[in-house]
mmCIF file of C-alpha atoms in Angstrom:
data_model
loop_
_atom_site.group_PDB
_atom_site.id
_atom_site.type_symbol
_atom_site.label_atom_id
_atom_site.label_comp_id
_atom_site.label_asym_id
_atom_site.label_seq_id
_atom_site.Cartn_x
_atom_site.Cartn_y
_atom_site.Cartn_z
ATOM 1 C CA UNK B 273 -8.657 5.007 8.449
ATOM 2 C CA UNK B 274 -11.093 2.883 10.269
ATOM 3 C CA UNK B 275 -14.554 2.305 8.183
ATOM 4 C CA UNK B 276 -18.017 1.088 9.286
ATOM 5 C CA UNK B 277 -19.120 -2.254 8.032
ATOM 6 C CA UNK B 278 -20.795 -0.854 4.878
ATOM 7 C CA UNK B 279 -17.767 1.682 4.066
ATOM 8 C CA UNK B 280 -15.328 -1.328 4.497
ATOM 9 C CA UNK B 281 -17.108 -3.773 2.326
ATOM 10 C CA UNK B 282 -17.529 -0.834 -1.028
ATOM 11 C CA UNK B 283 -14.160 0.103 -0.333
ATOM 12 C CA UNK B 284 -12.890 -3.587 -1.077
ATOM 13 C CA UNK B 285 -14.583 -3.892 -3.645
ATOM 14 C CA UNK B 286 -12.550 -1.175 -5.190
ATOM 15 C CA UNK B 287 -9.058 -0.434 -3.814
ATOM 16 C CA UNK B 288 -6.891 -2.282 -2.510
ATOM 17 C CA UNK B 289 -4.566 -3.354 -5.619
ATOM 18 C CA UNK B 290 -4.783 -0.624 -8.319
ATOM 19 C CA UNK B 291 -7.698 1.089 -10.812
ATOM 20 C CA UNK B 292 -9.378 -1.640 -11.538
ATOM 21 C CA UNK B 293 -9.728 -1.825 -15.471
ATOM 22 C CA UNK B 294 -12.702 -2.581 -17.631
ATOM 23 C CA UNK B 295 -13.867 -6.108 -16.627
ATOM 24 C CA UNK B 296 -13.537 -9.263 -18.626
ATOM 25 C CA UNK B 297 -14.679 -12.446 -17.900
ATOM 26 C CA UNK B 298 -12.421 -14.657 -15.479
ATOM 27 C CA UNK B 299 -12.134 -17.349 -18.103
ATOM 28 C CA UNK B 300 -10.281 -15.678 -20.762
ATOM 29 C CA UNK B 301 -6.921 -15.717 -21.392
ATOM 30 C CA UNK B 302 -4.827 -13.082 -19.816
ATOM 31 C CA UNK B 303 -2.498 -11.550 -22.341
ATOM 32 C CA UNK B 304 -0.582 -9.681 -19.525
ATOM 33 C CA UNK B 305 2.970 -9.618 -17.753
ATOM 34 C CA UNK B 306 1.700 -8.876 -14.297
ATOM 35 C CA UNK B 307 3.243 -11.444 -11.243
ATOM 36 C CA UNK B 308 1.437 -12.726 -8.110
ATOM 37 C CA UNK B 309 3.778 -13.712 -5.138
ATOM 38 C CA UNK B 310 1.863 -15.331 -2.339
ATOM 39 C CA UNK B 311 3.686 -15.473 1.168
ATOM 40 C CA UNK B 312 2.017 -17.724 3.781
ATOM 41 C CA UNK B 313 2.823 -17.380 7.452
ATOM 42 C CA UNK B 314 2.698 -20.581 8.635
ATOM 43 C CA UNK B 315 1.878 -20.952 12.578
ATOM 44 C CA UNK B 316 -0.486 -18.564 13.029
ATOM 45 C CA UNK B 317 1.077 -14.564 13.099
ATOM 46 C CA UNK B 318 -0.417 -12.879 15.648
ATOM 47 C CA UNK B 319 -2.023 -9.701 13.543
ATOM 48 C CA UNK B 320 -2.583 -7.708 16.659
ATOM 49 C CA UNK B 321 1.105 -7.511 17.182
ATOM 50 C CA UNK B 322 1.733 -6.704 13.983
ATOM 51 C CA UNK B 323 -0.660 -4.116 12.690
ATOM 52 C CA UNK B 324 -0.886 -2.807 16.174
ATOM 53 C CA UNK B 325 -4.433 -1.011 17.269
ATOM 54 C CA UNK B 326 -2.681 1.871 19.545
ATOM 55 C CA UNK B 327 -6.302 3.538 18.885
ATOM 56 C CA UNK B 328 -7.909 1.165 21.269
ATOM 57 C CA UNK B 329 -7.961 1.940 24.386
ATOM 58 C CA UNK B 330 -8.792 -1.608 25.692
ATOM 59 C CA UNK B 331 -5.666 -2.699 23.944
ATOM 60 C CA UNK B 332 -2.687 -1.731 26.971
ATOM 61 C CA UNK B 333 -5.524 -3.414 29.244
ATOM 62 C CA UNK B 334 -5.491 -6.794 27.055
ATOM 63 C CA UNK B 335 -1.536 -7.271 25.935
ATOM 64 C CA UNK B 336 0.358 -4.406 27.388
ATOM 65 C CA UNK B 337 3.580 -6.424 27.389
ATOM 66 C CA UNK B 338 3.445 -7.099 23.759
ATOM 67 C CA UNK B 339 2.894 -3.700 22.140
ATOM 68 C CA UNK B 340 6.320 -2.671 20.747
ATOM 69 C CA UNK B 341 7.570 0.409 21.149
ATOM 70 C CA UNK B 342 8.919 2.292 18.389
ATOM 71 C CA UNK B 343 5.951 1.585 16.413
ATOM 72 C CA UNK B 344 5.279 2.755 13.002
ATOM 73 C CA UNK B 345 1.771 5.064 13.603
ATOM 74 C CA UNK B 346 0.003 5.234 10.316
ATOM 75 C CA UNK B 347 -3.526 6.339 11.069
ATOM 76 C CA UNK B 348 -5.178 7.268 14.398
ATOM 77 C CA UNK B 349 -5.625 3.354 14.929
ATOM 78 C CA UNK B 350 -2.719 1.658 13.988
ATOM 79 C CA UNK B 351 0.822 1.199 13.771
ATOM 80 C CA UNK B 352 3.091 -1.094 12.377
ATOM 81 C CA UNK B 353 5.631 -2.975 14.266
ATOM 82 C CA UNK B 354 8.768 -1.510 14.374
ATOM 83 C CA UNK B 355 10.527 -4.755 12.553
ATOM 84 C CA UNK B 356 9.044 -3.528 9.036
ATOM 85 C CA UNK B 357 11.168 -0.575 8.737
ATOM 86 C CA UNK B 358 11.113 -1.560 4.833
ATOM 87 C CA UNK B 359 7.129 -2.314 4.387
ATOM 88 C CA UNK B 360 6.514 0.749 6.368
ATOM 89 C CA UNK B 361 8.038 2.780 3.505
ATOM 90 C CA UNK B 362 6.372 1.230 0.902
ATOM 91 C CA UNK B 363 3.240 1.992 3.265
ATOM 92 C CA UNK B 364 4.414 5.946 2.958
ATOM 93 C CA UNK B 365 4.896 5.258 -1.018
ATOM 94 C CA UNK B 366 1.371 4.170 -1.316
ATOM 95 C CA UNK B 367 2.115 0.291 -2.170
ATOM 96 C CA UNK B 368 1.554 -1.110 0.642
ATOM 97 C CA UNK B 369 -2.345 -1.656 1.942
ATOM 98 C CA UNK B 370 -2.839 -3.337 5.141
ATOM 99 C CA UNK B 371 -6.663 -5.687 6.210
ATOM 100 C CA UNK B 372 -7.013 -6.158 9.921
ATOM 101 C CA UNK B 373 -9.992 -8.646 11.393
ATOM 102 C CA UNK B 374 -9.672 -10.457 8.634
ATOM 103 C CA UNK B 375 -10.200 -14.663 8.731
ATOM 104 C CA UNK B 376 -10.926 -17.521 6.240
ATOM 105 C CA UNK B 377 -13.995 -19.201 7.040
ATOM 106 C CA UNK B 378 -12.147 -21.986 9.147
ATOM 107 C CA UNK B 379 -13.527 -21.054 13.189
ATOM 108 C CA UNK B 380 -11.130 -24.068 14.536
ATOM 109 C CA UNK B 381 -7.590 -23.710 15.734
ATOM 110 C CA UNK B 382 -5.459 -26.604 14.062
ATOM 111 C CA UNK B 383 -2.302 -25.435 12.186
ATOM 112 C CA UNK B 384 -3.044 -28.203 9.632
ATOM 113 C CA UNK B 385 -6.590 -27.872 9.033
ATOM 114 C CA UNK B 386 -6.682 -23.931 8.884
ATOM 115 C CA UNK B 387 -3.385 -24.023 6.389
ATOM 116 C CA UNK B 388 -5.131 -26.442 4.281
ATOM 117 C CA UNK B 389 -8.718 -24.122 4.371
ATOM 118 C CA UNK B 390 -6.251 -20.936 3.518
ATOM 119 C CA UNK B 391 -4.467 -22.527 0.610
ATOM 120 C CA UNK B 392 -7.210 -24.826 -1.331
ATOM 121 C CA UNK B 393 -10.459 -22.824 -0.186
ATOM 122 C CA UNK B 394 -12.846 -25.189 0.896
ATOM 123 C CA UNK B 395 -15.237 -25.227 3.145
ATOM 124 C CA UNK B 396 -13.453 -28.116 5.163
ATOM 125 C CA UNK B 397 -10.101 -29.167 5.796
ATOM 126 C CA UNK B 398 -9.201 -31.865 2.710
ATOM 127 C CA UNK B 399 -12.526 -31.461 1.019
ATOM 128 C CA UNK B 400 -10.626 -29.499 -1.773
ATOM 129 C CA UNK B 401 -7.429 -31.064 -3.408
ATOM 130 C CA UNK B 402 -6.372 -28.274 -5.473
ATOM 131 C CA UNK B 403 -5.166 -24.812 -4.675
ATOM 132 C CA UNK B 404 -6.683 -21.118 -5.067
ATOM 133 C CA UNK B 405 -3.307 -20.179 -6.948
ATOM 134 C CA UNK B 406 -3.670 -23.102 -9.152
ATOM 135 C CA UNK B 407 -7.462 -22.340 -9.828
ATOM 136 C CA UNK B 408 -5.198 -18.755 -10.978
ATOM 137 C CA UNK B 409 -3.232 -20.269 -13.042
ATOM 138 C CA UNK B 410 -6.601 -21.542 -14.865
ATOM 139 C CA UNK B 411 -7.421 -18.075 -15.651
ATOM 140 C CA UNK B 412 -4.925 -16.742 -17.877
ATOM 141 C CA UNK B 413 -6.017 -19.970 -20.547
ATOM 142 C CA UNK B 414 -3.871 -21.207 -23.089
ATOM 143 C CA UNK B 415 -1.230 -18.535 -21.667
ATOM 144 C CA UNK B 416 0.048 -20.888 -19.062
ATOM 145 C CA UNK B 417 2.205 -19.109 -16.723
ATOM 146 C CA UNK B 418 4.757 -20.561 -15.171
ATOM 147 C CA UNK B 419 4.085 -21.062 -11.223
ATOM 148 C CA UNK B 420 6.532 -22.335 -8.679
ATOM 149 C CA UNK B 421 6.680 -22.521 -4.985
ATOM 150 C CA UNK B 422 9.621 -22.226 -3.039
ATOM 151 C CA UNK B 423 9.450 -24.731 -0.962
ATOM 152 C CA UNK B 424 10.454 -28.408 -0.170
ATOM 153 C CA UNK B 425 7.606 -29.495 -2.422
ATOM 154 C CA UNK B 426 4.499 -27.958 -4.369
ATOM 155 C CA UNK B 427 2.722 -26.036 -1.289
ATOM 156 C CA UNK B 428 -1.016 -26.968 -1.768
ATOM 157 C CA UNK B 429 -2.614 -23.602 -2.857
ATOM 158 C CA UNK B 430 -0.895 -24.582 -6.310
ATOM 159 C CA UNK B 431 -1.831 -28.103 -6.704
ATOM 160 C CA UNK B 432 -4.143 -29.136 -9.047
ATOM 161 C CA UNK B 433 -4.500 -29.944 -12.838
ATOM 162 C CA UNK B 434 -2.570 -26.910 -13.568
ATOM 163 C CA UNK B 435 1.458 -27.357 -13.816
ATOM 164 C CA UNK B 436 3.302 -25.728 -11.016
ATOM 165 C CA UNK B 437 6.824 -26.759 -9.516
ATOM 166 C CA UNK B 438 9.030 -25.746 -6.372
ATOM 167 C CA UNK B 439 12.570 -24.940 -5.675
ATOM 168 C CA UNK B 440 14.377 -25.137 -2.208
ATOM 169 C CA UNK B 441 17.707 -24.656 -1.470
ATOM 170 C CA UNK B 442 19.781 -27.876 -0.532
ATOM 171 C CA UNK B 443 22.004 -28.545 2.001
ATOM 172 C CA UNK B 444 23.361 -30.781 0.436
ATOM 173 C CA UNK B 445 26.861 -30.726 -1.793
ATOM 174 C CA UNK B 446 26.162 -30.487 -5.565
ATOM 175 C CA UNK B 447 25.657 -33.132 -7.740
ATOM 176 C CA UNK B 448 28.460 -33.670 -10.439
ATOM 177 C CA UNK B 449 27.639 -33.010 -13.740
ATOM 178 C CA UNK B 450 28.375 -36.313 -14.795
ATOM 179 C CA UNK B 451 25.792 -37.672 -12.396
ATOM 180 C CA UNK B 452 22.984 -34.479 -13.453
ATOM 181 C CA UNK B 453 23.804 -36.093 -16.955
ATOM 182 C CA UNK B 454 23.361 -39.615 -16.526
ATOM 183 C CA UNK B 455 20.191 -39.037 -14.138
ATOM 184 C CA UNK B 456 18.675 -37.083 -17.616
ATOM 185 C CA UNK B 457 19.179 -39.720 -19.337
ATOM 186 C CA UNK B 458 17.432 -42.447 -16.687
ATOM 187 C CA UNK B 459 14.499 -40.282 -16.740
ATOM 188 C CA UNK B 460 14.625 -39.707 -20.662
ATOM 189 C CA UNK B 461 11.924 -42.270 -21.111
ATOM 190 C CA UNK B 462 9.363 -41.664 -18.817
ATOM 191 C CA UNK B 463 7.471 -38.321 -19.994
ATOM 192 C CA UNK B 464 6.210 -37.416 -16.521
ATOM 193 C CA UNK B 465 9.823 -38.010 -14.979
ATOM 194 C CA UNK B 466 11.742 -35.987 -17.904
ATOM 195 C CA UNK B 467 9.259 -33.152 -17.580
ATOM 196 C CA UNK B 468 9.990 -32.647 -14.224
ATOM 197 C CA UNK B 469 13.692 -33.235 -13.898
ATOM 198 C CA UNK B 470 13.888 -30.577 -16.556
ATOM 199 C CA UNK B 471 12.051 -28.182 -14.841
ATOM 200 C CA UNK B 472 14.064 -28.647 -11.685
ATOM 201 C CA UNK B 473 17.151 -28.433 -13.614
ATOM 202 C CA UNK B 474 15.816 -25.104 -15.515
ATOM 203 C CA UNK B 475 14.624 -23.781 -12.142
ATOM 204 C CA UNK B 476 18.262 -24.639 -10.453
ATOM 205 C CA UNK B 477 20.293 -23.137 -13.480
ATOM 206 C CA UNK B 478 17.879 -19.907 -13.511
ATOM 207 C CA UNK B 479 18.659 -19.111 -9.595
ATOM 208 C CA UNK B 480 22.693 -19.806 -10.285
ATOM 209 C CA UNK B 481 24.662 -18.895 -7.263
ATOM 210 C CA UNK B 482 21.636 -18.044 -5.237
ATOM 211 C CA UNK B 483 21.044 -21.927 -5.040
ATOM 212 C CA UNK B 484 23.219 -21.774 -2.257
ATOM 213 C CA UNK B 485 22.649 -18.349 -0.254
ATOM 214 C CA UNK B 486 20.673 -20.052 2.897
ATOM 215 C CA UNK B 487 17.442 -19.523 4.558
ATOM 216 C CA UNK B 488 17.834 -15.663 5.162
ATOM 217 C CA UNK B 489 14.918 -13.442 4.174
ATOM 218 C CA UNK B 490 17.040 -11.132 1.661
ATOM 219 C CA UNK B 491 18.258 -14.621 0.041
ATOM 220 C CA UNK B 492 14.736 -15.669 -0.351
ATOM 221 C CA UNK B 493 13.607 -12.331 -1.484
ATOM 222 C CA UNK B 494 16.642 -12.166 -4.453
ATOM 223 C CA UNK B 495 15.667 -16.018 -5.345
ATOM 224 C CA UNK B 496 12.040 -15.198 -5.997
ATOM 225 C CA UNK B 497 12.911 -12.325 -7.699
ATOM 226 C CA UNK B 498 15.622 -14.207 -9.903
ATOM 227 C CA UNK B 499 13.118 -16.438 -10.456
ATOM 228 C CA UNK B 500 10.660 -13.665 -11.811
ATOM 229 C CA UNK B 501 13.047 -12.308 -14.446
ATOM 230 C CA UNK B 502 14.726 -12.767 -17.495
ATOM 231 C CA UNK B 503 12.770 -15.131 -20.430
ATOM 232 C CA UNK B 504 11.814 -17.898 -18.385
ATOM 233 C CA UNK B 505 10.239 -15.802 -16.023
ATOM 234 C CA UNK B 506 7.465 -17.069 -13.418
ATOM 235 C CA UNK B 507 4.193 -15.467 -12.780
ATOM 236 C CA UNK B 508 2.568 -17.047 -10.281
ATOM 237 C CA UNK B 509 5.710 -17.973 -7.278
ATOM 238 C CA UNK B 510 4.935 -19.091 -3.582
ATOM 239 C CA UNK B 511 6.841 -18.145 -0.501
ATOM 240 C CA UNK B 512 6.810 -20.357 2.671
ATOM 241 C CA UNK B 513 7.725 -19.306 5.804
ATOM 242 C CA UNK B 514 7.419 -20.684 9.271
ATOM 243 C CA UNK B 515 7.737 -19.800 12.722
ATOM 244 C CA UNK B 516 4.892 -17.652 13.520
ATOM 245 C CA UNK B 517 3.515 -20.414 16.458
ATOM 246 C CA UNK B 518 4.858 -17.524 18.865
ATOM 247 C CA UNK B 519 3.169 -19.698 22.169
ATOM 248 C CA UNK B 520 6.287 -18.329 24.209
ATOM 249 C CA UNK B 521 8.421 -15.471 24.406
ATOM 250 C CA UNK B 522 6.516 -13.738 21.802
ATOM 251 C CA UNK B 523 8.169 -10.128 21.505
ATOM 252 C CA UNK B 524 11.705 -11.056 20.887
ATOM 253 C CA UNK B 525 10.272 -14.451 18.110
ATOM 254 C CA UNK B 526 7.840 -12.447 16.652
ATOM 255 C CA UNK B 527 10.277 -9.545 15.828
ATOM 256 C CA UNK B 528 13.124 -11.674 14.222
ATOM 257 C CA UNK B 529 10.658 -13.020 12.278
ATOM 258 C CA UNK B 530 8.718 -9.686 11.110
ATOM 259 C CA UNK B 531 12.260 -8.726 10.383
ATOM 260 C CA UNK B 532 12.783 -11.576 7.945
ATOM 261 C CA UNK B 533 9.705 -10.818 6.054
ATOM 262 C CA UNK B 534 10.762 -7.502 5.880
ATOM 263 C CA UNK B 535 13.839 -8.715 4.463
ATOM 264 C CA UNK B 536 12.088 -10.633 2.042
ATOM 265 C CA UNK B 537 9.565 -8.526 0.716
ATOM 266 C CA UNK B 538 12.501 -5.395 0.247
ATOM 267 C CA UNK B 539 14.732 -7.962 -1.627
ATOM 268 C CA UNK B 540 11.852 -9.047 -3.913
ATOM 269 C CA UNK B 541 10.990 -5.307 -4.464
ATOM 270 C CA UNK B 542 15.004 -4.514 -5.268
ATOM 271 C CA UNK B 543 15.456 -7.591 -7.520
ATOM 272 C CA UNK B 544 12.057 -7.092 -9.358
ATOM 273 C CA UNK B 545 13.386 -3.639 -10.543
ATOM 274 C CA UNK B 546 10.566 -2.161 -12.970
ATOM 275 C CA UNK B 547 8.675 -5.551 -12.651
ATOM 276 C CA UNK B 548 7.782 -4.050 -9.429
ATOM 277 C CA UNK B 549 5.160 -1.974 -10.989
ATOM 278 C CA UNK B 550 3.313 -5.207 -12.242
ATOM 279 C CA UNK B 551 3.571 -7.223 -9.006
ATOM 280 C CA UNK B 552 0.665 -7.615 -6.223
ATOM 281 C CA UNK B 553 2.304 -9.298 -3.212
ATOM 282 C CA UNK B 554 -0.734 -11.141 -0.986
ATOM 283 C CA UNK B 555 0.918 -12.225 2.841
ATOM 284 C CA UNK B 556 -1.598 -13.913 4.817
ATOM 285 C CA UNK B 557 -1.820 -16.691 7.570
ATOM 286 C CA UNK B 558 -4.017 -19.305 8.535
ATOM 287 C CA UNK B 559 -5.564 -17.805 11.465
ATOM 288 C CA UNK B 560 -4.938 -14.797 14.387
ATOM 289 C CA UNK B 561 -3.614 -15.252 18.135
ATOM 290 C CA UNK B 562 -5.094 -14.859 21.385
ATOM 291 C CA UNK B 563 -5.603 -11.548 22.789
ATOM 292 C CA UNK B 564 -4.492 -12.061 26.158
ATOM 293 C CA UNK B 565 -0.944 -13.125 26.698
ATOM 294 C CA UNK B 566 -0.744 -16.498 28.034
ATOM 295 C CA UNK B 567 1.802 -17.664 31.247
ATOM 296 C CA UNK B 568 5.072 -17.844 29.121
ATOM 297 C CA UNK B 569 4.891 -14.018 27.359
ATOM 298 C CA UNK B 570 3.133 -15.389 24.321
ATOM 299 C CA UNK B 571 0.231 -16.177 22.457
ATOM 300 C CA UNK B 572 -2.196 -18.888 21.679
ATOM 301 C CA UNK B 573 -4.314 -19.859 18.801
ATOM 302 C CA UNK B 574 -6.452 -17.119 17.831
ATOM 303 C CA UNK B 575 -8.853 -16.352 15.083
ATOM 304 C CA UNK B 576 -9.053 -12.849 12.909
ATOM 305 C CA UNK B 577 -5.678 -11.859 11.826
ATOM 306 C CA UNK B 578 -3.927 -8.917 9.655
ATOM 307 C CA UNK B 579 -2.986 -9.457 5.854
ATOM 308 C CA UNK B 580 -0.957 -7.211 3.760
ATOM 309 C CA UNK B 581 -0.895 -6.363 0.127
ATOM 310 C CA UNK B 582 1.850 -4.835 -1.204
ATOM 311 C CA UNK B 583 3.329 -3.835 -4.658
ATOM 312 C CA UNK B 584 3.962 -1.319 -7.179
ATOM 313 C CA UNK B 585 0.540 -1.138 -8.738
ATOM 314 C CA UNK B 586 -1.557 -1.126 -5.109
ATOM 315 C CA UNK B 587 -3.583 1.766 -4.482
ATOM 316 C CA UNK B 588 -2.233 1.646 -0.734
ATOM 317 C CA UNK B 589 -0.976 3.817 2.004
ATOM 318 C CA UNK B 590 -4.841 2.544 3.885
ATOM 319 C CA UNK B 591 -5.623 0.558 6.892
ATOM 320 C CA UNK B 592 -8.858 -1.313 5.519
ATOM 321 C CA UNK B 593 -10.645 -2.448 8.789
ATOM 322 C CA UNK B 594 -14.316 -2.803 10.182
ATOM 323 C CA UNK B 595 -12.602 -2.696 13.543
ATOM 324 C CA UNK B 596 -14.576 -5.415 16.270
ATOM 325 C CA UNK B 597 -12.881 -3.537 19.207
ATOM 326 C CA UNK B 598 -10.856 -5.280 21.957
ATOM 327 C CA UNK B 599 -13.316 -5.128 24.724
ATOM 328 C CA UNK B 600 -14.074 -8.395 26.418
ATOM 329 C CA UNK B 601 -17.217 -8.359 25.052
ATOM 330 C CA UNK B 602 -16.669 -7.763 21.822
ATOM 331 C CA UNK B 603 -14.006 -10.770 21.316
ATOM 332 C CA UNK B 604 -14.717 -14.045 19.380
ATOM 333 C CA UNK B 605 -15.815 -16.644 22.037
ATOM 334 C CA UNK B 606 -14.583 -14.675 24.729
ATOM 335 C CA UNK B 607 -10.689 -14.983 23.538
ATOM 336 C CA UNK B 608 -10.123 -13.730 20.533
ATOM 337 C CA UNK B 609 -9.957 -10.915 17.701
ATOM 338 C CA UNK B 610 -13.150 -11.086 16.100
ATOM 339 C CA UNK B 611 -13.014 -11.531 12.448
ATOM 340 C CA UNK B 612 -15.150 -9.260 10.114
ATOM 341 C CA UNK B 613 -14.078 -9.699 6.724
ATOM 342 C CA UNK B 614 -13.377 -12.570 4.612
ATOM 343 C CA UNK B 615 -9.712 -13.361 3.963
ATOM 344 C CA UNK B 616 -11.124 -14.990 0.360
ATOM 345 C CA UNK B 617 -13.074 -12.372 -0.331
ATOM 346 C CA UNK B 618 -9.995 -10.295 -0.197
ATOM 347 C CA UNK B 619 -8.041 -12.455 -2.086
ATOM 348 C CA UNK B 620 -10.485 -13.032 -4.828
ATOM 349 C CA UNK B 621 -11.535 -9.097 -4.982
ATOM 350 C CA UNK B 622 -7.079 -8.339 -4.806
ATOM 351 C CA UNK B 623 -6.576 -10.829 -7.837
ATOM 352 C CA UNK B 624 -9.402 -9.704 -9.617
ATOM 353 C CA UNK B 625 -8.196 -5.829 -9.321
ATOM 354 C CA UNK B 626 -4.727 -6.966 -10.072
ATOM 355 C CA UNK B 627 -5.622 -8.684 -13.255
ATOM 356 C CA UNK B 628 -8.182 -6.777 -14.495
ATOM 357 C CA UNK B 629 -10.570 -9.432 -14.025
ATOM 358 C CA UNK B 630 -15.004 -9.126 -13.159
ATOM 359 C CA UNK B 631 -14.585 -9.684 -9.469
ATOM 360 C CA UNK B 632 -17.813 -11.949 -9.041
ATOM 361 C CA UNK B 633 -16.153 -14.648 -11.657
ATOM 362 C CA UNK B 634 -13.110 -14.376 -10.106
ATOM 363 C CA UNK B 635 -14.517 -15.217 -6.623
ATOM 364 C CA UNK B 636 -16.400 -18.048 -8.225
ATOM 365 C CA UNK B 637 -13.692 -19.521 -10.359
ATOM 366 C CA UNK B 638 -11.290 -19.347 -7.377
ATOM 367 C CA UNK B 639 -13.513 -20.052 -4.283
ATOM 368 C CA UNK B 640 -16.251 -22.403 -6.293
ATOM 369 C CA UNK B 641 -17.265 -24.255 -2.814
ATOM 370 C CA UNK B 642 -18.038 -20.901 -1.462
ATOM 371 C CA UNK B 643 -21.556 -20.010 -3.515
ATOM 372 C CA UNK B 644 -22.188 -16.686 -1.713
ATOM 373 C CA UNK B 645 -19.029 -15.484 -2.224
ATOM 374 C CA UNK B 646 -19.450 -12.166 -4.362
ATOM 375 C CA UNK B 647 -15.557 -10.756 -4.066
ATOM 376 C CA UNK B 648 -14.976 -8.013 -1.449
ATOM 377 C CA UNK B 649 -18.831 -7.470 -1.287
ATOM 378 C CA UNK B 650 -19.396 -10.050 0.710
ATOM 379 C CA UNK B 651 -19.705 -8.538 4.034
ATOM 380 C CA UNK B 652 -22.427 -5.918 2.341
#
């Protein structure tokens, strides 16, 4: 459905990620079992070509060569590309919710500087140096939750003060066990070198043969899941994925790679099993595309975007969406989608829901450089 600016902004403060429960300040400690898996899209996914406006009639005139066919209608504005066969079920199940014209407050168009703006919060690029999902981590108190990125190294919305770690698959052959053991006991004396040897020795032992399934999206979807089971389970887990700088040949790129987060996010889903229920999947990106396709059959660097949240407990099957319209007019500088909701005001207001947390100290505890932030009522 497709709300007016005041409809949109009460709606997210409501819906989005299940009933929200009797509030409780953001600083206690969270005695609950309930997961968070963040996926970033790094390079920019173009939104429009994912949560496609077929409502707008200015939108054949803008980008006619990139609308897919096939597409998955789900209101009288949008439909989903074709690629998520898998999300568009969840989408007809009600656990899936979709947020189009949505933006962090970064208006530039570096990779770097909107990633960074995305994943610690700030204001500015580097003014933070911790991340939103460690400032999460914060909340649950004493109950420290185990957090872990899966990536080359700790992606920056879980730095900070709070411990976090990060798995990626090697390439490499395996180290013997003879050298595993005698690398132990190297580190044995240093506490900061033990502690973190052990964890990436718990974390590689806890994946097993998945260590070693490649960079395919329903390997990465089984490893996070692994990862979110059994007694050692994490909470809080990280998902990296690149590719989305679709400048050229858009369609074909930008479909392999909706199919891999497909892939992923069905995976997670299968291997989470009843831990489904208690999981709130955020996949965002630093910033939109262009609207017009550029000389090579792609896109350039945009602004407003689409995000998706998705899991068992989210009150979806929705398009949330103060649409801006695709007139010339009505884009951002004359270029772009026009953003008209706040990508942390979603996240703050989703993790809030999701934890059964007062959404105001939520968007203050995770967004502190951001003082008018009042989460999903921002836009009021």
């Amino acid at each position: 459905m497709t709300l007016n600016r005041r409809q949109f902004s009460a709606m997210l403060a409501l819906a989005g990620v299940g009933t929200m429960m009797d509030a409780r300040i953001a600083h206690a400690a969270l005695p609950t079992n309930k997961r968070l898996v963040f996926i970033i899209q790094r390079g920019a996914a173009d939104g429009l070509a994912t949560l496609i406006p077929t409502g707008d009639l200015d939108l054949l005139r803008q980008r006619r060569v990139l609308v897919a066919p096939d597409a998955v209608k789900l209101d009288t504005m949008f439909a989903l590309h074709p690629a998520l066969a898998e999300t568009a079920k969840l989408y007809a199940a009600k656990q899936a919710l979709f947020a189009h014209a949505v933006a962090s407050s970064y208006r530039e168009r570096s990779h770097f500087d909107g990633q960074n703006i995305l994943e610690t919060g700030g204001l500015a690029a580097y003014a933070a140096k911790d991340g939103w999902m460690n400032r999460v981590i914060g909340l649950f108190g004493r109950d420290t939750p185990k957090a872990i990125a899966l990536a080359p190294t700790v992606a920056t919305a879980l730095r900070g003060p709070n411990p976090a770690s990060s798995y990626a698959a090697s390439a490499l052959p395996d180290a013997s066990a003879d050298l595993v053991q005698r690398t132990a006991a190297l580190y044995e004396a240093d506490p900061a070198l033990h502690a973190a040897f052990s964890q990436a020795l718990a974390n590689r032992a806890s994946v097993g043969a998945l260590a070693k399934e490649g960079q395919n999206g329903t390997a990465i979807g089984a490893l996070a899941a692994k990862l979110m089971t059994g007694s050692d389970a994490a909470r809080l887990v990280m998902i990296e994925t690149t590719g989305w700088d679709t400048h050229n040949q858009q369609a074909g790129r930008l479909a392999t790679q909706l199919k891999n987060l497909d892939a992923i996010i069905a995976s997670l889903k299968g291997g989470l099993g009843a831990e489904w229920a208690d999981t709130l999947v955020l996949v965002a990106t630093e910033f939109g595309r262009t609207v017009a396709v550029n000389g090579t059959g792609g896109t350039d660097h945009g602004t407003a975007s689409a995000a998706m949240l998705l899991g068992g407990g989210v009150g979806g099957g929705r398009v949330l969406a103060d649409w801006p319209g695709l007139a010339q007019a009505a884009l951002y500088e004359g270029r772009d989608l026009k953003p008209t909701a706040s990508l942390e005001a979603l996240i703050s207001g989703a993790v809030a829901s999701h934890f059964a947390l007062d959404p105001t100290r939520t968007a203050r505890a995770l967004y502190p450089a951001h003082k008018a932030l009042k989460a999903m009522t921002a836009l009021a």
